[in-house]
Amino acid sequence: MTLALPTPARPGSSREHLRAHRRWQAGQALAQREQWPLAAREFEQASGLHGDHAYALAAIHALIRAGRTAEAAERARAVREADPFVALAYTLESHALLGLGRAATAVDTLRSLPPSVARDFEYHVSLAVALQRSKRHEEAIRSFFDALALKMDDAVAHFRLGMSFKDLGMKAEAAECVRTAVLLGLDSSDLAARGQLAFLEREACRWPQADEAMSGLRKALRAVPDDRALETSPFTHAVLIDDPLEQLKISRHYALHVERLFPPLTRRVARAHAGRLRIGYLSADFHQHATSQLMAQMLECHDRGEFEVTLLSAGPRDESPMRQRLRAGSEHFEDLAGSSFQSMAARIRELEIDILVDLKGATYDTLLPVLAQRPAPLQVTWLGFPGSTGAPYIEYLIGDRFVTPLADAAHFSEKIAQLPGCYQPNDARRALPKVSSRADWAVPEDALLLCAFHQSYKISAEVFDQWCALLHELPGSVLWLLQWNSNVQAALTAAAAERGIGAERLAFAPLLPLQDHLSRLAHADVYLDAWPCNAHTTAGEALWVGVPVVTIEGRTFAQRVASSLLRTSGLPELVSADVDAYRATVVALARDPARRAALRERLQTARSSNPLFDGARFARDIEQLYRRMWQRALAGDRPEHLPAADPQPQTAPGSPA
């Protein structure tokens, strides 16, 4: 937020006041050049010479911009304690507290402003943001409305309001807020907002609006030179667009934007050292999250004789069983939640991590600002983002023969490092489905259940057309969908009616904890994949519980994940090249109960031999890849593509390393 800082009173004849004013002017000049540490020093000296609050407030603002948030918070507290009626001191302290990860304290600070003091636009927005960061979205929405009542044309406030609606699952309402922000103008954030708008409209299953928003985004993107640093929304392109070079372009814009904001530390090069190779996994998802569900067994099976593994956690402390399992199964667990990106990078440098593995890419809660500072000599991205980061500060992307074929190297800024099996790890120690009946999950006992438990953004009009065509072709079938947000059921029921499908042919499943989800999923007959973004984690879960997945293999990483899972599981016949083959495969399976039963039996009995579920072997395979990367780095060789090597010997899934 751009704050309107007060101007100090004109200096009188006082020598100290004149000197203070000159210092303030020098600080202003430095601030205009964004030399914030030097500006903070000038403002602090001005404040020390004269008691005008404007000098102190300018110093606090500069300290925040310089990343010295703890000092800024203390300084702001001192100002408001000396004069409780200086409203801007409360606002600035809240900004500093947010920088320290103390959102709840920021809320309390702002609400301690005396009732008699007028609340301005900046105050209401600051309170709304602090409430938003505290996950108190209903209250945040009220504060955003208070702010907009004072300044209705503020685009950023409309955008942020939309993000609270989004987090409440109200995707259509969120989209309207973001659309308003785009119309008002967001300058350098325009592409990011347009991407968010297209994504929200897809989440709400409002397909004409989504297509219009995506068309506007792509047109705006084409007008931008390739090497320009801009805030963008790479994830939207990764999952909604099937053009890999366009995906790379938008990722590169964002990676350069991050690099401009976070200058690198002094470069540390790879050097041989005594002891084990130090691997650091960086993520905001070391809690009850799909990434952790996939990785848990692999982490437990790392060879601690050769590898010193540290989990670098920047996410919620949910104290879930999954987080506890990760803590117990990791050698070192660094809780970095609430730290600034600069502090995270500094801590990684202190730990002397050799290979830093980013598990987020350009997704929500991205940690690319940490990697942009180059805290480790070798930096790798894997698992969290289905495509290239476009980042010049990441050397390798870990994939496999199917999601990242070497023939597609031009689609990636990183060098491709291929695993011999599927790039996605899986957990053989996860829960098995509980015994249940279809009645327990409110679906008909005798129907052919075509399951499509996708997040709603993956469902396009084209995909839904094909699913409805299958319902027409297969009498007695039911399409089983996930009730991902508050807009989905009404939107898809109406869309089905337009295609001649009654509401009784659709079933909607609420979100459930993992074991219940697996137990319910096991009752499906066929899992229908989506495109251009496949099921990823859920496709692996379907195979785990014995449900065959039918997919279309496309041109992008996101549309090759299910293909990789199926091929690794020995089921290439379920991979289709186009929509016609996809429909034919589904219909053939639907009309052949014996084949479906055989596939279910094959998948269930092969859990102990399917390489997809061998977390211990996956650990050996990725360790071999780390050795190859590190040896090149030690030799001073530039990163190069690393084709898949032979897989390491198989172990019994669930056994220790």
XYZ file of C-alpha atoms in Angstrom:
657
model
C 0.000 0.000 0.000
C 1.214 3.509 -0.816
C 0.874 5.596 2.334
C 0.347 9.334 2.421
C 2.988 10.351 4.941
C 2.608 13.745 6.631
C 4.888 16.619 5.729
C 6.710 18.152 8.701
C 5.930 21.679 9.741
C 8.052 24.351 8.094
C 11.130 24.975 10.224
C 11.282 28.192 12.146
C 14.422 29.884 13.344
C 15.483 26.927 15.458
C 18.860 25.619 14.311
C 17.929 22.057 15.327
C 14.672 22.232 13.405
C 16.484 23.494 10.302
C 19.024 20.684 10.542
C 16.217 18.157 10.999
C 14.417 19.457 7.943
C 17.557 19.173 5.810
C 17.979 15.576 6.967
C 14.348 14.894 6.087
C 14.844 16.370 2.620
C 17.923 14.196 2.111
C 15.908 11.174 3.205
C 13.137 12.078 0.760
C 15.623 12.163 -2.112
C 17.003 8.758 -1.115
C 13.501 7.328 -0.752
C 12.622 8.441 -4.271
C 15.592 6.375 -5.471
C 14.392 3.493 -3.217
C 17.602 3.589 -1.203
C 15.654 2.725 1.900
C 18.438 1.882 4.402
C 20.101 5.244 3.745
C 16.740 7.037 3.779
C 15.911 5.455 7.145
C 19.187 6.744 8.597
C 18.456 10.303 7.452
C 14.893 10.231 8.777
C 16.063 8.797 12.118
C 18.584 11.599 12.481
C 15.895 14.137 11.645
C 13.645 12.624 14.297
C 16.453 12.754 16.839
C 16.932 16.463 16.169
C 13.276 17.500 16.341
C 10.113 16.021 17.851
C 7.808 16.528 14.857
C 6.037 13.172 14.419
C 6.390 13.443 10.644
C 10.116 12.715 10.941
C 9.554 9.640 13.112
C 6.777 8.325 10.853
C 8.977 8.733 7.779
C 11.726 6.808 9.583
C 9.334 3.967 10.474
C 8.116 3.718 6.891
C 11.687 3.616 5.577
C 12.675 0.948 8.113
C 9.792 -1.230 6.905
C 10.805 -0.749 3.273
C 14.391 -1.592 4.211
C 13.263 -4.896 5.731
C 14.062 -3.849 9.303
C 10.554 -4.640 10.492
C 11.342 -5.423 14.130
C 12.962 -1.986 14.582
C 10.065 -0.366 12.768
C 7.509 -2.030 15.051
C 9.352 -0.857 18.178
C 9.706 2.659 16.824
C 6.004 2.872 15.915
C 4.986 1.573 19.318
C 7.089 4.249 20.978
C 5.418 6.974 18.902
C 1.875 5.863 19.683
C 2.650 5.362 23.366
C 4.008 8.899 23.499
C 0.962 10.234 21.653
C -1.954 7.758 21.391
C -3.761 10.008 18.896
C -1.247 9.621 16.023
C -3.328 7.268 13.873
C -0.607 6.621 11.310
C 1.667 5.141 13.985
C -0.878 2.347 14.521
C -1.116 1.720 10.779
C 2.653 1.616 10.339
C 3.101 -0.661 13.334
C 0.555 -3.047 11.830
C 2.556 -3.137 8.591
C 5.724 -3.952 10.511
C 3.951 -6.648 12.514
C 2.636 -8.237 9.324
C 6.208 -8.313 8.064
C 7.081 -10.244 11.216
C 4.240 -12.711 10.647
C 2.252 -11.395 13.624
C -1.110 -10.743 11.981
C -3.216 -11.209 15.135
C -1.092 -8.671 17.009
C -1.466 -6.266 14.089
C -5.261 -6.533 14.412
C -5.089 -5.844 18.157
C -2.798 -2.862 17.608
C -5.084 -1.247 15.056
C -8.161 -1.814 17.188
C -6.476 -0.104 20.143
C -6.637 3.277 18.356
C -8.786 5.543 20.580
C -12.422 5.697 19.379
C -12.285 9.474 19.076
C -9.576 9.352 16.381
C -10.842 9.365 12.794
C -10.184 6.183 10.808
C -8.924 6.935 7.319
C -8.760 4.758 4.199
C -5.264 3.448 4.990
C -6.356 2.439 8.478
C -9.347 0.417 7.238
C -7.328 -1.311 4.513
C -4.545 -2.136 6.979
C -7.075 -3.641 9.387
C -8.689 -5.604 6.566
C -5.331 -7.003 5.432
C -4.369 -7.960 8.995
C -7.726 -9.725 9.412
C -7.245 -11.413 6.050
C -3.815 -12.691 7.090
C -5.435 -13.981 10.305
C -7.964 -15.973 8.210
C -10.793 -13.853 9.631
C -12.304 -13.186 6.239
C -15.832 -12.137 7.215
C -14.377 -9.361 9.379
C -11.862 -8.484 6.653
C -14.676 -8.031 4.145
C -16.418 -5.569 6.459
C -13.206 -3.561 6.828
C -12.631 -3.520 3.076
C -16.148 -2.140 2.628
C -15.365 0.533 5.240
C -12.279 1.460 3.224
C -14.112 1.520 -0.105
C -16.802 3.753 1.388
C -14.036 6.354 1.675
C -12.330 5.612 -1.651
C -14.530 3.608 -3.977
C -12.121 3.760 -6.933
C -9.167 2.040 -5.258
C -8.359 -0.943 -7.482
C -6.087 -2.711 -4.991
C -8.739 -2.655 -2.264
C -11.265 -4.206 -4.658
C -8.730 -6.900 -5.572
C -7.941 -7.698 -1.947
C -11.632 -7.816 -1.106
C -11.965 -10.429 -3.822
C -9.265 -12.542 -2.204
C -11.278 -12.781 1.022
C -14.358 -13.856 -0.938
C -12.133 -16.404 -2.712
C -10.888 -17.876 0.540
C -14.474 -18.200 1.758
C -15.219 -20.317 -1.308
C -17.337 -17.561 -2.902
C -15.597 -17.657 -6.261
C -18.197 -15.787 -8.313
C -18.260 -12.919 -5.808
C -14.464 -12.885 -5.795
C -14.410 -12.702 -9.581
C -16.665 -9.640 -9.595
C -14.298 -7.830 -7.218
C -11.256 -8.700 -9.318
C -13.051 -7.667 -12.511
C -13.707 -4.261 -10.945
C -10.024 -3.982 -10.013
C -8.971 -4.786 -13.588
C -11.371 -2.183 -14.986
C -10.054 0.448 -12.561
C -6.479 -0.407 -13.528
C -3.697 -2.148 -11.637
C -0.704 -0.901 -13.648
C 2.173 -3.376 -13.375
C -0.077 -5.949 -11.657
C -2.562 -6.044 -14.542
C -1.459 -9.421 -15.922
C -1.532 -11.019 -12.472
C -5.050 -9.728 -11.823
C -6.270 -10.865 -15.235
C -4.881 -14.322 -14.527
C -6.608 -14.406 -11.169
C -9.880 -13.330 -12.792
C -9.753 -16.115 -15.385
C -8.946 -18.661 -12.682
C -11.782 -17.515 -10.402
C -14.309 -17.646 -13.218
C -13.206 -21.202 -13.973
C -13.506 -22.099 -10.291
C -17.066 -20.737 -10.345
C -17.738 -22.719 -13.571
C -18.807 -19.513 -15.335
C -17.285 -20.542 -18.637
C -18.215 -17.629 -20.950
C -16.815 -15.145 -18.424
C -13.716 -17.322 -17.967
C -13.123 -17.482 -21.719
C -13.498 -13.703 -22.004
C -11.075 -13.125 -19.141
C -8.556 -15.577 -20.587
C -8.803 -13.965 -24.006
C -8.055 -10.568 -22.448
C -5.118 -12.004 -20.520
C -3.571 -13.648 -23.575
C -3.982 -10.515 -25.676
C -2.307 -8.408 -22.985
C 0.489 -10.965 -22.644
C 1.249 -10.950 -26.370
C 1.855 -7.197 -26.215
C 4.615 -7.550 -23.595
C 8.291 -8.017 -24.627
C 9.686 -11.375 -23.484
C 12.362 -9.991 -21.175
C 10.190 -7.597 -19.157
C 9.880 -8.106 -15.395
C 6.169 -8.149 -14.538
C 3.892 -9.529 -11.871
C 1.910 -12.311 -13.556
C -0.105 -15.419 -12.679
C 1.903 -18.381 -14.033
C -0.264 -21.023 -12.358
C -3.331 -19.933 -14.342
C -1.456 -20.532 -17.585
C 0.066 -23.790 -16.360
C -3.344 -25.355 -15.742
C -5.713 -23.617 -18.193
C -3.619 -23.161 -21.361
C -2.139 -25.921 -23.525
C 0.618 -23.816 -25.119
C 3.919 -24.650 -23.359
C 5.866 -21.745 -24.877
C 3.230 -19.258 -23.752
C 3.427 -20.838 -20.307
C 7.191 -20.319 -20.305
C 6.825 -16.683 -21.350
C 4.467 -15.786 -18.529
C 6.573 -17.673 -15.993
C 9.688 -15.811 -17.129
C 7.993 -12.435 -16.621
C 7.137 -13.386 -13.057
C 10.548 -14.879 -12.264
C 12.270 -11.683 -13.450
C 9.812 -9.592 -11.398
C 10.790 -11.560 -8.286
C 14.493 -11.317 -9.119
C 14.234 -7.532 -9.392
C 12.643 -7.286 -5.934
C 15.048 -9.648 -4.152
C 18.715 -9.141 -5.072
C 21.034 -12.117 -4.587
C 23.350 -12.799 -1.703
C 27.044 -13.144 -2.434
C 27.231 -16.196 -4.685
C 28.232 -19.450 -2.984
C 29.651 -22.016 -5.371
C 29.557 -25.776 -4.953
C 32.532 -27.070 -2.992
C 33.433 -30.519 -1.753
C 33.211 -30.848 2.013
C 33.475 -33.458 4.701
C 30.246 -35.143 5.682
C 27.020 -35.808 3.896
C 25.384 -33.970 1.000
C 23.029 -31.402 2.515
C 19.562 -31.340 0.890
C 17.026 -28.696 1.863
C 13.350 -29.042 0.912
C 11.667 -25.625 0.912
C 7.867 -25.449 1.103
C 4.857 -23.781 2.692
C 3.034 -27.139 2.555
C 4.545 -29.176 5.382
C 1.151 -29.696 6.982
C -2.056 -31.478 5.921
C -1.548 -30.863 2.212
C -1.313 -32.916 -0.973
C 2.427 -32.253 -1.350
C 3.146 -33.679 2.091
C 0.847 -36.642 1.495
C 2.859 -37.530 -1.584
C 6.316 -36.987 -0.070
C 5.970 -38.431 3.418
C 7.314 -41.929 2.825
C 10.070 -40.746 0.506
C 11.320 -38.358 3.205
C 11.265 -41.129 5.797
C 13.304 -43.359 3.481
C 16.159 -40.982 2.672
C 19.596 -42.525 3.199
C 20.879 -40.618 6.218
C 24.295 -42.164 5.803
C 24.847 -40.101 2.648
C 22.289 -37.292 2.851
C 21.585 -34.734 5.540
C 18.002 -33.665 4.898
C 16.378 -30.507 6.243
C 12.730 -29.521 5.831
C 12.423 -25.743 5.557
C 8.835 -24.939 6.472
C 7.327 -21.551 5.611
C 3.700 -22.593 6.058
C 1.016 -23.107 8.698
C 1.736 -24.820 11.979
C -1.419 -26.933 11.891
C -0.019 -29.647 14.217
C -1.926 -32.204 12.158
C -0.895 -35.873 12.189
C 0.759 -35.259 8.820
C 2.923 -32.441 10.170
C 3.845 -34.562 13.161
C 4.781 -37.410 10.838
C 6.991 -35.105 8.773
C 8.734 -33.837 11.898
C 9.305 -37.372 13.137
C 10.495 -38.578 9.745
C 12.900 -35.727 9.010
C 16.372 -35.218 10.411
C 16.033 -31.433 10.725
C 12.853 -29.366 10.660
C 13.325 -25.597 10.384
C 10.162 -23.625 11.132
C 10.507 -20.418 9.106
C 6.838 -19.382 9.184
C 6.474 -15.655 9.703
C 10.050 -14.895 8.658
C 10.766 -12.466 5.846
C 12.030 -13.889 2.562
C 15.400 -12.284 3.317
C 15.540 -14.004 6.710
C 14.656 -17.335 5.155
C 17.452 -16.993 2.609
C 19.911 -15.989 5.321
C 18.982 -19.039 7.425
C 19.391 -21.388 4.451
C 22.825 -19.873 3.855
C 23.703 -20.398 7.545
C 22.722 -24.068 7.258
C 25.080 -24.402 4.274
C 22.490 -26.265 2.229
C 24.114 -27.763 -0.883
C 21.004 -28.465 -2.967
C 17.906 -26.392 -2.278
C 14.749 -28.071 -3.602
C 11.807 -25.743 -4.162
C 8.444 -27.495 -3.773
C 6.209 -24.534 -4.609
C 7.191 -22.897 -7.885
C 4.902 -20.025 -8.865
C 1.894 -21.226 -6.867
C 0.011 -19.709 -3.931
C 2.484 -18.941 -1.109
C 5.350 -19.016 -3.606
C 8.875 -19.068 -2.219
C 10.605 -17.934 -5.409
C 11.668 -14.732 -3.567
C 13.874 -16.949 -1.398
C 15.431 -18.719 -4.369
C 15.997 -15.417 -6.196
C 18.513 -14.563 -3.466
C 20.505 -17.716 -4.324
C 21.078 -18.979 -0.798
C 22.347 -22.356 -2.071
C 24.930 -23.183 -4.747
C 22.529 -25.511 -6.570
C 18.782 -24.826 -6.791
C 16.151 -27.224 -8.074
C 12.364 -27.120 -8.522
C 10.155 -30.178 -8.191
C 6.619 -31.406 -7.581
C 4.689 -28.270 -6.600
C 4.322 -26.507 -9.967
C 3.430 -28.338 -13.219
C 5.703 -26.447 -15.567
C 8.761 -24.258 -15.847
C 9.371 -21.498 -13.308
C 11.133 -19.430 -15.973
C 13.669 -18.549 -13.270
C 17.337 -17.987 -14.192
C 18.200 -18.699 -10.560
C 16.973 -22.325 -10.673
C 19.278 -24.801 -12.381
C 17.166 -27.956 -12.667
C 13.557 -29.088 -12.879
C 12.922 -32.674 -11.784
C 10.526 -34.587 -14.020
C 10.425 -37.898 -15.858
C 10.327 -39.319 -19.390
C 6.614 -38.576 -19.778
C 5.958 -35.199 -18.133
C 9.280 -33.690 -19.255
C 10.574 -35.489 -22.361
C 13.933 -34.140 -23.464
C 12.411 -33.348 -26.853
C 10.496 -30.594 -25.045
C 13.562 -28.967 -23.510
C 12.742 -25.652 -25.210
C 9.625 -25.409 -23.037
C 11.707 -25.063 -19.858
C 14.191 -22.475 -18.605
C 15.688 -25.087 -16.279
C 17.664 -28.127 -17.330
C 15.492 -31.241 -17.168
C 16.517 -33.894 -14.660
C 14.541 -37.082 -15.285
C 13.622 -39.693 -12.729
C 13.439 -43.267 -14.063
C 9.825 -43.682 -12.919
C 7.030 -41.199 -12.342
C 8.170 -37.802 -11.049
C 5.416 -37.963 -8.428
C 6.239 -39.879 -5.234
C 3.491 -41.794 -3.469
C 3.031 -43.114 0.021
C 2.613 -46.863 0.495
C 2.056 -46.221 4.201
C -1.103 -44.204 3.601
C -4.449 -45.460 4.848
C -6.350 -48.146 3.008
C -10.028 -47.548 2.267
C -12.379 -48.388 5.084
C -15.172 -50.848 4.438
C -18.291 -48.904 3.498
C -21.274 -48.984 1.182
C -22.360 -46.589 -1.515
C -25.289 -45.658 0.658
C -22.798 -44.246 3.180
C -21.765 -41.730 0.514
C -25.259 -40.944 -0.813
C -24.760 -42.448 -4.273
C -26.972 -45.070 -5.957
C -25.972 -48.686 -5.396
C -26.685 -49.896 -8.929
C -25.416 -46.940 -10.982
C -22.267 -46.857 -13.105
C -20.302 -44.239 -11.188
C -18.186 -42.044 -13.449
C -16.052 -40.186 -10.942
C -14.514 -36.776 -11.659
C -13.267 -35.496 -8.304
C -11.497 -32.473 -9.779
C -11.031 -28.996 -8.449
C -13.592 -26.989 -10.368
C -11.073 -24.891 -12.343
C -10.145 -28.039 -14.288
C -13.687 -28.382 -15.642
C -14.124 -26.438 -18.884
C -17.166 -26.320 -21.145
C -15.363 -28.691 -23.523
C -14.611 -31.207 -20.779
C -18.158 -31.019 -19.408
C -19.565 -31.476 -22.922
C -17.702 -34.779 -23.177
C -18.811 -35.956 -19.754
C -22.433 -35.187 -20.566
C -22.061 -36.973 -23.912
C -20.884 -40.030 -21.971
C -23.937 -39.810 -19.723
C -26.152 -39.802 -22.843
C -24.250 -42.774 -24.274
C -24.291 -44.757 -21.026
C -27.819 -45.005 -19.612
C -27.859 -45.665 -15.894
C -24.560 -43.863 -15.328
C -24.052 -41.072 -12.792
C -21.410 -38.347 -12.925
C -19.846 -38.022 -9.452
C -18.377 -34.555 -8.889
C -16.561 -32.770 -6.105
C -18.383 -29.906 -4.400
C -15.249 -27.787 -4.389
C -16.856 -24.443 -3.561
C -20.209 -22.773 -2.993
C -20.800 -22.085 -6.705
C -20.125 -25.522 -8.192
C -23.317 -27.499 -7.645
C -25.740 -24.892 -8.970
C -23.498 -24.003 -11.920
C -22.893 -27.586 -13.062
C -26.482 -28.698 -12.504
C -27.630 -25.822 -14.738
C -24.947 -26.629 -17.330
C -26.037 -30.279 -17.371
C -29.665 -29.265 -17.891
C -28.623 -27.186 -20.912
C -27.062 -30.369 -22.312
C -30.153 -32.487 -21.705
C -28.957 -34.133 -18.483
C -31.235 -34.139 -15.445
C -30.047 -33.294 -11.943
C -30.565 -36.929 -10.876
C -27.645 -37.940 -13.152
C -25.207 -35.835 -11.086
C -23.975 -36.536 -7.567
C -21.948 -34.046 -5.545
C -19.382 -35.061 -2.934
C -18.325 -32.694 -0.133
C -14.688 -32.289 0.869
C -13.606 -34.909 3.415
C -10.526 -35.901 5.440
C -8.095 -38.125 3.527
C -9.102 -41.600 4.737
C -12.807 -40.877 4.270
C -12.032 -39.473 0.830
C -10.164 -42.663 -0.119
C -12.958 -44.864 1.236
C -15.530 -42.965 -0.807
C -13.368 -42.862 -3.950
C -13.034 -46.654 -3.872
C -16.707 -46.978 -4.869
C -16.171 -45.325 -8.267
C -16.215 -47.483 -11.390
C -14.126 -45.272 -13.682
C -12.213 -42.064 -12.964
C -12.693 -39.466 -15.720
C -9.666 -37.245 -16.173
C -9.807 -33.581 -17.263
C -7.656 -31.535 -19.646
C -5.501 -29.514 -20.205
C -4.798 -30.096 -16.507
C -5.035 -33.702 -15.356
C -5.834 -35.047 -11.957
C -2.478 -35.248 -10.197
C -2.662 -36.318 -6.549
C -6.213 -37.631 -6.954
C -5.264 -39.761 -9.959
C -2.668 -41.513 -7.811
C -5.264 -41.942 -5.067
C -7.723 -43.501 -7.532
C -5.108 -46.036 -8.615
C -4.287 -46.744 -4.953
C -7.894 -47.704 -4.190
C -8.288 -49.720 -7.415
C -10.164 -47.320 -9.697
C -8.974 -47.170 -13.334
C -8.203 -43.652 -14.626
C -8.807 -42.687 -18.251
C -6.780 -39.690 -19.432
C -5.751 -37.686 -22.483
C -2.022 -37.062 -22.923
C -1.356 -33.530 -24.156
C 1.503 -31.131 -24.882
C 2.065 -29.660 -21.430
C 3.424 -30.930 -18.139
C 0.019 -30.557 -16.460
C -1.628 -32.747 -19.099
C 0.909 -35.551 -18.874
C 0.810 -36.291 -15.166
C -1.923 -38.935 -15.274
C -0.183 -40.495 -18.276
C 2.999 -40.806 -16.222
C 1.102 -42.366 -13.313
C -0.643 -44.878 -15.586
C 2.449 -45.815 -17.585
C 4.465 -46.303 -14.398
C 1.637 -48.559 -13.153
C 1.720 -50.639 -16.361
C -1.588 -49.316 -17.734
C -0.671 -47.466 -20.960
C -3.903 -48.674 -22.579
C -5.814 -46.136 -20.445
C -3.853 -43.228 -21.964
C -5.653 -41.591 -24.901
C -4.243 -39.380 -27.634
C -7.424 -37.358 -28.223
C -11.020 -36.833 -27.138
C -12.463 -39.500 -29.431
C -10.092 -42.158 -28.080
C -10.825 -40.998 -24.532
C -14.572 -41.423 -24.955
C -14.130 -44.782 -26.660
C -11.954 -46.050 -23.796
C -14.457 -44.917 -21.162
C -17.393 -46.490 -23.017
C -15.526 -49.768 -23.506
C -14.714 -49.942 -19.794
C -18.239 -48.973 -18.809
C -19.733 -51.787 -20.918
C -17.283 -54.422 -19.679
C -17.834 -55.070 -15.948
C -15.483 -58.052 -16.038
C -12.613 -55.913 -17.337
C -13.279 -53.262 -14.705
C -13.261 -55.920 -11.997
C -10.004 -57.334 -13.328
C -8.395 -53.891 -13.369
C -9.569 -53.220 -9.809
C -8.177 -56.549 -8.647
C -4.907 -55.933 -10.493
C -4.423 -52.488 -8.974
C -5.311 -53.565 -5.455
C -3.166 -56.693 -5.407
C -0.248 -54.858 -7.052
C 0.032 -52.214 -4.334
C 3.063 -54.049 -2.954
C 4.761 -54.349 -6.365
C 3.614 -51.269 -8.288
C 6.693 -49.003 -8.575
C 4.365 -45.988 -8.295
C 3.853 -46.806 -4.616
C 7.442 -47.673 -3.711
C 8.520 -44.639 -1.679
C 11.791 -46.256 -0.640
C 12.870 -46.860 -4.230
C 11.763 -43.347 -5.128
C 14.114 -42.051 -2.425
C 17.015 -44.005 -3.952
C 16.168 -42.721 -7.455
C 16.007 -39.065 -6.474
C 19.182 -39.422 -4.411
C 20.957 -40.737 -7.491
C 19.755 -37.667 -9.373
C 21.072 -35.369 -6.617
C 24.484 -37.061 -6.836
C 24.620 -36.499 -10.605
C 23.701 -32.821 -10.234
C 26.226 -32.271 -7.450
C 29.084 -34.018 -9.240
C 28.617 -31.742 -12.249
C 28.574 -28.703 -9.975
C 31.722 -29.806 -8.135
C 33.504 -30.346 -11.448
C 32.620 -26.798 -12.461
C 30.465 -28.057 -15.335
C 27.418 -26.089 -16.361
C 24.056 -27.705 -15.599
C 22.929 -29.974 -18.405
C 19.905 -32.152 -19.076
C 20.093 -35.399 -17.113
C 18.277 -38.229 -18.904
C 16.638 -40.901 -16.783
C 19.059 -43.485 -15.478
C 18.125 -47.072 -14.659
C 15.869 -47.271 -11.595
C 17.345 -48.353 -8.306
C 16.505 -51.861 -7.025
C 12.925 -52.277 -5.896
C 12.076 -52.549 -2.225
C 8.894 -53.665 -0.588
C 6.689 -50.580 -0.315
C 6.418 -49.489 3.270
C 9.756 -51.022 4.279
C 12.468 -48.818 5.790
C 15.348 -47.650 3.681
